[in-house]
Tab-separated table of C-alpha atoms and ligand atoms in Angstrom:
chain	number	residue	atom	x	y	z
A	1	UNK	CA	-118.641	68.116	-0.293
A	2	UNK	CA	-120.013	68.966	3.378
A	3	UNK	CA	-120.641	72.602	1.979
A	4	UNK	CA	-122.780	70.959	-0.827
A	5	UNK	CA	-124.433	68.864	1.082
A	6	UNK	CA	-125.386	71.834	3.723
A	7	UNK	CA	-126.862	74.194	1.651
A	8	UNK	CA	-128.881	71.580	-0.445
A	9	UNK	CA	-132.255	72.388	-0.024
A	10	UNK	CA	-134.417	69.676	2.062
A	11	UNK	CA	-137.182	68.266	-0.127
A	12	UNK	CA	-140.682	69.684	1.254
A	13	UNK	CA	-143.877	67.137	1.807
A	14	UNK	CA	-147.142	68.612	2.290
A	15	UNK	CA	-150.049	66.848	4.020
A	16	UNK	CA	-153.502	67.890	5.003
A	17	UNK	CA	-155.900	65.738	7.152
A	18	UNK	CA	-159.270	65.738	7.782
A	19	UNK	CA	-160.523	65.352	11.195
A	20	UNK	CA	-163.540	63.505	10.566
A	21	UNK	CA	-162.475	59.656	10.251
A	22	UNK	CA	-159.503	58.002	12.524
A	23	UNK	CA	-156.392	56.352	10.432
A	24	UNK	CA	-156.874	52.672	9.149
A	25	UNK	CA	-154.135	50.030	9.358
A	26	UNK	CA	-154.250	50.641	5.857
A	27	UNK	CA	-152.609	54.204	6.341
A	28	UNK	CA	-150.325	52.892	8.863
A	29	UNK	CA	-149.131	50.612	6.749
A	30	UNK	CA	-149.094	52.895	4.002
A	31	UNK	CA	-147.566	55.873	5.145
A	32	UNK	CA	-147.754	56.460	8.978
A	33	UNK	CA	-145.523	53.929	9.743
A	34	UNK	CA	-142.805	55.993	7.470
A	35	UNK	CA	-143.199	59.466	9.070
A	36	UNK	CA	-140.904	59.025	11.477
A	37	UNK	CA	-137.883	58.397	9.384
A	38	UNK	CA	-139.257	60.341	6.734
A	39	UNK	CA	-138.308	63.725	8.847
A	40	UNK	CA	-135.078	63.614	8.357
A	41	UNK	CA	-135.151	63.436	4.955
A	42	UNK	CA	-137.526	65.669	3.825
A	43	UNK	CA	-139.134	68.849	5.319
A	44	UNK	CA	-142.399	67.461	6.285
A	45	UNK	CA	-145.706	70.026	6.934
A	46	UNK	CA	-148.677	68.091	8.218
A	47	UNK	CA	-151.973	70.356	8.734
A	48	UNK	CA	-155.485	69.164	10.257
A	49	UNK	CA	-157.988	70.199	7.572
A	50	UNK	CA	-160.604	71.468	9.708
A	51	UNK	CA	-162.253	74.124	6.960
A	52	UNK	CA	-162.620	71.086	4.492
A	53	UNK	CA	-164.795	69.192	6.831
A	54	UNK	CA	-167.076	72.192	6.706
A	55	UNK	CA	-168.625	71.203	3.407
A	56	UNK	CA	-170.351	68.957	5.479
A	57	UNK	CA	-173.145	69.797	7.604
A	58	UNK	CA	-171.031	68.604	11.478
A	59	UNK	CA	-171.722	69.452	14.870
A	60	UNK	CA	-169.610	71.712	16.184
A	61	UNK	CA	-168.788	70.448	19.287
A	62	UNK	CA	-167.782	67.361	17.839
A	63	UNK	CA	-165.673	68.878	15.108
A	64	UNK	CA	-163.504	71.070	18.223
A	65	UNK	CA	-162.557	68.221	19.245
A	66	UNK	CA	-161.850	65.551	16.348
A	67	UNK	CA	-159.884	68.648	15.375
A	68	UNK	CA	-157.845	68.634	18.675
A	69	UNK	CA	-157.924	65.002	18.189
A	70	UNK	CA	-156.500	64.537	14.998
A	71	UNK	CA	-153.492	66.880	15.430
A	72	UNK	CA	-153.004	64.321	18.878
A	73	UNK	CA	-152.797	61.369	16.565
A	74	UNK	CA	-150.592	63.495	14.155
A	75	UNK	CA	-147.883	63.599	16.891
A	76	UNK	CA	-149.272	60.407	18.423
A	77	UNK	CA	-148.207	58.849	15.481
A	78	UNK	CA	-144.305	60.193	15.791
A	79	UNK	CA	-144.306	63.990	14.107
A	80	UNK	CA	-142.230	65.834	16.033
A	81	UNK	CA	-142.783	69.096	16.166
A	82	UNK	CA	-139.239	70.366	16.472
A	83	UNK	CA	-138.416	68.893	12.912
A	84	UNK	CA	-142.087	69.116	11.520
A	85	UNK	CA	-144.742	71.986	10.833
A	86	UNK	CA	-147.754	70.981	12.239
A	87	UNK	CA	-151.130	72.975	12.404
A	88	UNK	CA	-154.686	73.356	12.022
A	89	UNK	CA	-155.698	74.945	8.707
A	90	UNK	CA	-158.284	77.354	10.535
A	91	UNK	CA	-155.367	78.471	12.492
A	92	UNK	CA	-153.677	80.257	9.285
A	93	UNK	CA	-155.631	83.235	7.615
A	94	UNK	CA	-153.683	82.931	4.372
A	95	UNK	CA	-155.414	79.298	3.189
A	96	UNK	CA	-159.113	80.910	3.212
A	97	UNK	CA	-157.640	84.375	1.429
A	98	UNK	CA	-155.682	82.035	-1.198
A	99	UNK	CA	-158.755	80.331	-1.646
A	100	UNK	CA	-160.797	83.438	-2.959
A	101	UNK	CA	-158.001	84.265	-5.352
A	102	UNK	CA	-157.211	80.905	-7.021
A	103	UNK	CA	-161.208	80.517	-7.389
A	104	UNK	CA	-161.296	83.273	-9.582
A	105	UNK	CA	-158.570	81.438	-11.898
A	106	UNK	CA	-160.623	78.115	-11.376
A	107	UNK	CA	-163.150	77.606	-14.011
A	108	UNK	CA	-166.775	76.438	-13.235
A	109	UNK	CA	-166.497	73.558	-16.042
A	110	UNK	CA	-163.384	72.171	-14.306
A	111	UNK	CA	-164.987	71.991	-10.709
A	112	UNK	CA	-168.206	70.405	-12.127
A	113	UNK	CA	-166.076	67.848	-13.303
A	114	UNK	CA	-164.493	66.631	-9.921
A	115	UNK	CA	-165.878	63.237	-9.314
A	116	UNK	CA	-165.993	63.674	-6.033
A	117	UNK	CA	-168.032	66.397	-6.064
A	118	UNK	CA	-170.104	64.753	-8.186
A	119	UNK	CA	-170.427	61.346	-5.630
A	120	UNK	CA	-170.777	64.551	-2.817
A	121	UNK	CA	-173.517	66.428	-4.065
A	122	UNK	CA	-175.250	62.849	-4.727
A	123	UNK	CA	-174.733	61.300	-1.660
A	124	UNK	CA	-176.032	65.007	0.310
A	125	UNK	CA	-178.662	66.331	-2.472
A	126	UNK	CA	-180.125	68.272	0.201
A	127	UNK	CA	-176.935	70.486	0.787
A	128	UNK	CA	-174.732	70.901	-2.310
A	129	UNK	CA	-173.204	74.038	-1.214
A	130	UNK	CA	-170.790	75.998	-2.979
A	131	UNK	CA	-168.010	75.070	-0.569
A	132	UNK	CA	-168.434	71.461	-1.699
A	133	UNK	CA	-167.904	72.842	-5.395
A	134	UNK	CA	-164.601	74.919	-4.641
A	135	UNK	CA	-163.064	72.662	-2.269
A	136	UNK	CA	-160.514	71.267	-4.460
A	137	UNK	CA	-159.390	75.477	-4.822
A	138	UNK	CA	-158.869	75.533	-1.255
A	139	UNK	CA	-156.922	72.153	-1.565
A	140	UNK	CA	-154.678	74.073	-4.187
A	141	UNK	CA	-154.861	77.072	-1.970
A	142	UNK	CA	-153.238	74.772	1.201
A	143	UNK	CA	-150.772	73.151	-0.923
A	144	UNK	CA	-149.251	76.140	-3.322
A	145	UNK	CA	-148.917	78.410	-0.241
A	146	UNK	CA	-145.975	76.171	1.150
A	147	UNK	CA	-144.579	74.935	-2.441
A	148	UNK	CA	-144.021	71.832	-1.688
A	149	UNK	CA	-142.434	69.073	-4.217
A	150	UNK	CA	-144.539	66.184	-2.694
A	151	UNK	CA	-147.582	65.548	-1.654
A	152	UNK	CA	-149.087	61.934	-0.800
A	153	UNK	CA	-152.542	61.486	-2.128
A	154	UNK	CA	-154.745	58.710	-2.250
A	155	UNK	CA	-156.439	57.659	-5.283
A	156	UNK	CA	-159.458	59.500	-4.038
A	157	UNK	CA	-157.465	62.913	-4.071
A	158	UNK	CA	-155.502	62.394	-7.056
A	159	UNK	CA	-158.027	64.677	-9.547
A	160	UNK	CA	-157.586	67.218	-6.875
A	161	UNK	CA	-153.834	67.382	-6.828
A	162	UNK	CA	-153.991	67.430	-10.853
A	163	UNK	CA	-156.500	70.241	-10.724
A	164	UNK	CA	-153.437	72.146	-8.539
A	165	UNK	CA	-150.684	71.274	-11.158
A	166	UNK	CA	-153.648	72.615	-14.016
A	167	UNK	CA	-153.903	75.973	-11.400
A	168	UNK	CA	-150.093	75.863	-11.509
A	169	UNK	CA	-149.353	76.199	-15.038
A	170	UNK	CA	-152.055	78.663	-15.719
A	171	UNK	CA	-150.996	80.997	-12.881
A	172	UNK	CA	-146.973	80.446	-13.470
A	173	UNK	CA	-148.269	80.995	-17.541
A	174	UNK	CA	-149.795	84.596	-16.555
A	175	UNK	CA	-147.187	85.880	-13.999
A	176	UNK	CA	-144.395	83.487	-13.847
A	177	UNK	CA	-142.966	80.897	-11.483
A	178	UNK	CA	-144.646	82.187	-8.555
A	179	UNK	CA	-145.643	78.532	-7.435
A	180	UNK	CA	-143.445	75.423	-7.475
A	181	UNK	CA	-145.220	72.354	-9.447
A	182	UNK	CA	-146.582	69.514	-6.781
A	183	UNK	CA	-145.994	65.781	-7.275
A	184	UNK	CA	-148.003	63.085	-5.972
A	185	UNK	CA	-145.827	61.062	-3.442
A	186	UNK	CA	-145.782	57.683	-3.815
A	187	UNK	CA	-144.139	55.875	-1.071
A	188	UNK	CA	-141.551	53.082	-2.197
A	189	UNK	CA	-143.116	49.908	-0.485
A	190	UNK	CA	-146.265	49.287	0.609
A	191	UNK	CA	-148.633	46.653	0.271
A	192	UNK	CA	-151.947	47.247	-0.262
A	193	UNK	CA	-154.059	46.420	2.679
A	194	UNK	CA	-157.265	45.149	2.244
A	195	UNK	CA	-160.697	44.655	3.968
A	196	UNK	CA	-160.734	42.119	6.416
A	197	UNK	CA	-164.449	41.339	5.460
A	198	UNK	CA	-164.056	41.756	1.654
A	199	UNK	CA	-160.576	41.343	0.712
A	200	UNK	CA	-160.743	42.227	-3.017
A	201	UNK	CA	-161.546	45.699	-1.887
A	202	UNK	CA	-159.514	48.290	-0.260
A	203	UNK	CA	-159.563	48.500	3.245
A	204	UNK	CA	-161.875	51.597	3.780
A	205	UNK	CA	-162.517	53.904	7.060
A	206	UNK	CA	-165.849	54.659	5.502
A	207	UNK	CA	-166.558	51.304	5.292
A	208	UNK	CA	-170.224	50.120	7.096
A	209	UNK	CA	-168.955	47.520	8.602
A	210	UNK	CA	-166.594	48.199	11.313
A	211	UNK	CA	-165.041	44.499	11.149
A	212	UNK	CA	-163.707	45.041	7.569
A	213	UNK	CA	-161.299	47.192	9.147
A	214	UNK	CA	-159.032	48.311	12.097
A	215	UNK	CA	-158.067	51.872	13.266
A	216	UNK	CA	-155.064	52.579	14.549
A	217	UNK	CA	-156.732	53.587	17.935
A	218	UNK	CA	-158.697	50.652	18.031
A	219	UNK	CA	-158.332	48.897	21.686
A	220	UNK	CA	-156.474	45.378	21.789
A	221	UNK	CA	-159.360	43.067	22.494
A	222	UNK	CA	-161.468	44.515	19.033
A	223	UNK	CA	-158.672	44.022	16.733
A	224	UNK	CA	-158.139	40.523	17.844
A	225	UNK	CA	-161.777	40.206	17.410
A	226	UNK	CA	-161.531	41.757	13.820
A	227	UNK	CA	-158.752	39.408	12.710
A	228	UNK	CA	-160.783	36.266	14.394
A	229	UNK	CA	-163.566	37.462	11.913
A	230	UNK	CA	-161.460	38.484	8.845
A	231	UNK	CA	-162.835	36.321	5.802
A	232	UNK	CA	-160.566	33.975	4.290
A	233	UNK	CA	-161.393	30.950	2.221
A	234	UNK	CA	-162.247	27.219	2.863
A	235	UNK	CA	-158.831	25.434	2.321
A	236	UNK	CA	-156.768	25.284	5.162
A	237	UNK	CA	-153.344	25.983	4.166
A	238	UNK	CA	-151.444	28.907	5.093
A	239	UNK	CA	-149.515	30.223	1.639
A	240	UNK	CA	-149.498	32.530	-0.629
A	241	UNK	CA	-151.125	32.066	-3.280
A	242	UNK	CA	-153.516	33.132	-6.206
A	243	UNK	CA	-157.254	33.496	-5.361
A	244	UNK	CA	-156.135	33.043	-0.945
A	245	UNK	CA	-157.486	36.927	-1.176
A	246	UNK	CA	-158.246	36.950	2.670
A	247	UNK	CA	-154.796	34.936	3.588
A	248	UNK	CA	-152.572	36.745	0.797
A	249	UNK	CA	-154.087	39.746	2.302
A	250	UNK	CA	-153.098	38.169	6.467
A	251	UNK	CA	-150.126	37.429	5.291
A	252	UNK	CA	-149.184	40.768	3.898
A	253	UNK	CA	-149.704	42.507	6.983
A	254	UNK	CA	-148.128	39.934	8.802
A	255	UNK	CA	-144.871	40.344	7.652
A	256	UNK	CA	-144.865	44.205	7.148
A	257	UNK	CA	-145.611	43.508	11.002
A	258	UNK	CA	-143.157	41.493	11.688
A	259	UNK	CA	-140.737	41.665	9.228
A	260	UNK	CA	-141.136	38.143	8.198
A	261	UNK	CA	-140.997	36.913	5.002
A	262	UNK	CA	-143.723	35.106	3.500
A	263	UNK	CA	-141.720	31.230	3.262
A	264	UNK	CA	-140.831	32.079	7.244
A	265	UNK	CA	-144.573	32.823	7.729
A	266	UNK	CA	-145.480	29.506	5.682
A	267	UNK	CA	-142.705	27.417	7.233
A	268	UNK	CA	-143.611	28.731	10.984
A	269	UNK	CA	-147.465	28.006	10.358
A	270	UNK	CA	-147.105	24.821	8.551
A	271	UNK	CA	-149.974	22.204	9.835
A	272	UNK	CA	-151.451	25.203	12.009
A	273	UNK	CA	-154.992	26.227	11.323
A	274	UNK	CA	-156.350	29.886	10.153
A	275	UNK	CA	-157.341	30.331	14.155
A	276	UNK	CA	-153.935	30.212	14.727
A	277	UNK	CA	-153.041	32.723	11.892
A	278	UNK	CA	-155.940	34.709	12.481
A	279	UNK	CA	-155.101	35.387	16.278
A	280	UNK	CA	-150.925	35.659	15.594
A	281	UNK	CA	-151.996	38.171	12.812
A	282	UNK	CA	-154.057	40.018	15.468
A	283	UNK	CA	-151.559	40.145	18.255
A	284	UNK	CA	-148.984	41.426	16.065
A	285	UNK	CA	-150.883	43.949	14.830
A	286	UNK	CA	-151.882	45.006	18.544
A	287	UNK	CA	-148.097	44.936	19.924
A	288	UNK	CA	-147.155	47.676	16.407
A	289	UNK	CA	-149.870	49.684	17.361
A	290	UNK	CA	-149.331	50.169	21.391
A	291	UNK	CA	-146.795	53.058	21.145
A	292	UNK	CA	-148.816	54.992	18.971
A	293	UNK	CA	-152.362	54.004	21.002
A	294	UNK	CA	-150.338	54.889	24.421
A	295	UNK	CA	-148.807	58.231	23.042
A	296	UNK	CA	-152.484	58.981	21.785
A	297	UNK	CA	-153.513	58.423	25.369
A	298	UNK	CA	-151.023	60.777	26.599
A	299	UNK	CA	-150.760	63.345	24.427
A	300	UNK	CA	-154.886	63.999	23.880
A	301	UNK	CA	-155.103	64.901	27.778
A	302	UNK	CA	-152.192	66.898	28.102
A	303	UNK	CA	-154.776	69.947	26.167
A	304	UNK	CA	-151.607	72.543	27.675
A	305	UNK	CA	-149.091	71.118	25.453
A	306	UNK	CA	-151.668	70.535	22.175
A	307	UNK	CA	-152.211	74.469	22.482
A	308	UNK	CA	-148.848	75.471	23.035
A	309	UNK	CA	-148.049	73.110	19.940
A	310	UNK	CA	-150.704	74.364	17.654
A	311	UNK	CA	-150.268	77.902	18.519
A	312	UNK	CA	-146.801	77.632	17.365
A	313	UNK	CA	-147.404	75.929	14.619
A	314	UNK	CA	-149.800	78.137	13.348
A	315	UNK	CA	-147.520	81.121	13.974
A	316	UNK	CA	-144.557	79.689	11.644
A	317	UNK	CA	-147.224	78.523	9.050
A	318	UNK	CA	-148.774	81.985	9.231
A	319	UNK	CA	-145.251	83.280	8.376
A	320	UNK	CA	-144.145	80.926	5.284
A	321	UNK	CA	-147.552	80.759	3.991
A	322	UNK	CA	-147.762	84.749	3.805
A	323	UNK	CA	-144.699	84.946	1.893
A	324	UNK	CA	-145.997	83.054	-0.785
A	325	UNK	CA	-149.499	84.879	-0.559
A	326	UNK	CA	-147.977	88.293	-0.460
A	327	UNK	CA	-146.377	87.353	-4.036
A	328	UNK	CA	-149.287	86.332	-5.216
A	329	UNK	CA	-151.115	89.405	-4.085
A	330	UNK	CA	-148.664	91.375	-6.041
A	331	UNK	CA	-148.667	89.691	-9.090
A	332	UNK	CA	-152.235	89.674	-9.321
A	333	UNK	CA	-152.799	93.427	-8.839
A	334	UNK	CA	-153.532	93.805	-5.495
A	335	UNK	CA	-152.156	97.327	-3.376
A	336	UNK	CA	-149.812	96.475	-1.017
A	337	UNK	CA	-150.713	98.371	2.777
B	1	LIG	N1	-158.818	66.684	0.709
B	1	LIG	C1	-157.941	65.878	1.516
B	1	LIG	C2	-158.689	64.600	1.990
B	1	LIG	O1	-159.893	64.585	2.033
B	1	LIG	C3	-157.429	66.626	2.713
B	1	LIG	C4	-156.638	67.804	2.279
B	1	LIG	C5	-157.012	69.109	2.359
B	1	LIG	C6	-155.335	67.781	1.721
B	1	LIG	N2	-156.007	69.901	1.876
B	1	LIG	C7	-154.986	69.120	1.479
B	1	LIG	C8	-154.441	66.751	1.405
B	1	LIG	C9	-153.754	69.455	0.907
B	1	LIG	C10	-153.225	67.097	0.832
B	1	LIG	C11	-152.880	68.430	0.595
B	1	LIG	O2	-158.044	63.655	2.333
């Protein structure tokens, strides 16, 4: 039985982030707030996506260090690197030389149907470059080259992760199983958390208004301030209940919070007003964050240890990804040196 168990192979998890944009309570709640444990059960590869963001037109002083930044928050947010690979896409030649390859078994009609590059090239007219039209290859590309059996998407990413399982079957069709098929990850809880300002939409990083929601790095005083805003409704009981959007929506983050269930949350606040709520909703949402705002602290000044952790990083992506890329160079006809 311990033999079996030994030699079972760990599940892999593959995620890429992009530095432009900080982590919502949303994706804490979400996801982040699982990585921890999640090590141990799976083997987890996080990556910065730092070519991605180059679809966009970003200063480039800015972008060195929201990269540096993000893989800060990465490990900030409990990755270790000791049982996770962690690394910054630019860092490993073999996503940009997968990329070329898989866009010549990408088909023009397929890309001009990604909605997102659709909403892209609207939203920047002036700059639809061709990187914006092939970056769901390079997606593929960062994904196949570590064949992983999960990957957590979004609903925003989920065309791009079915465009790799379309790449998948074509390329496994011509020359075999060369790369393992990807599933989306969904994580087994998780409430939905929504906008503190609108709260029959998502909560939203891209959102215009700053109140609707709160980063993970966002100091104490401004996410009281953002729950003392948060829109709820004109009754003044504290329940859940159909059409309480904005206190359904406190109350769902309150006890992922706290662990509280929602008849302790209604007993506790019986006869209390939303102030109340509003500013114990806040406060508990401030006391999760503080490890991961303190480690951020930390960790983003200490730039010795960031290099020293990305360097390796990129050095044991370099060496799975190329294993996977030299296959693929073979199958496809390309001399080996
Ligand atoms: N496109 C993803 C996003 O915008 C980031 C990303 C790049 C990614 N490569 C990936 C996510 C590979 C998962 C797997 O969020």
């Amino acid at each position: 039985m311990e033999e079996a168990v030994k030699t079972e192979r760990k599940k892999v998890i593959l995620s890429g982030i992009q530095p432009t944009g900080v982590f919502t309570l949303g994706n804490y709640i979400g996801a982040i707030r699982n990585w921890d444990k999640m090590q141990d059960e799976y083997n987890c590869a996080y990556f910065v996506a730092d070519l991605h963001s180059l679809t966009v037109r970003q200063d480039p002083a800015a972008l060195r260090k929201q990269t540096l930044d993000a893989f800060a928050l990465v490990l900030a947010c409990g990755i270790d690197p000791e049982k996770s690979l962690v690394f910054i896409q630019s860092h490993v030649p073999s996503h940009a030389e997968l990329n070329w390859i898989l866009s010549c078994y990408a088909q023009f009609g397929e890309l001009s149907r990604m909605t997102q590059f659709k909403d892209k090239s609207a939203k920047h007219a002036d700059n639809v470059n061709a990187g914006l039209f092939t970056y769901p290859v390079l997606m593929a590309g960062d994904i196949l080259l570590y064949q992983p059996d999960f990957v957590p998407v979004g609903a925003d990413q989920k065309q791009h992760l079915e465009f790799t399982r379309d790449i998948v079957t074509r390329f496994n069709n011509l020359y075999g199983n060369v790369f393992r098929m990807p599933e989306a990850y969904i994580p087994k809880e998780g409430a939905r958390v929504m906008s503190l300002q609108d709260p029959t939409k998502k909560m939203s990083k891209s959102d215009e208004n700053v109140n609707a929601f709160v980063s993970i790095l966002d100091e104490p005083n401004v996410i009281i301030n953002k729950f003392k805003r948060a829109v709820t409704d004109s009754e003044k009981e504290i329940c859940y209940r159909e059409g309480k959007d904005g206190i359904n929506n406190l109350m769902s983050i309150y006890s992922v919070v706290t662990g509280l269930t929602y008849e302790q949350i209604e007993k506790d606040f019986e006869g209390k007003g939303y102030g109340d709520f509003k500013l114990a909703v806040g406060e508990a949402v401030v006391e999760k964050l503080r490890p991961i705002r303190e480690n951020f602290n930390r960790i983003s000044k200490d730039k010795a240890y960031l290099e020293e952790t990305y360097r390796k990083g990129a050095e044991m992506a370099t060496g799975i990804s190329e294993r996977t890329l030299s296959k693929v160079k073979k199958k496809v006809g390309l001399l080996a040196k």
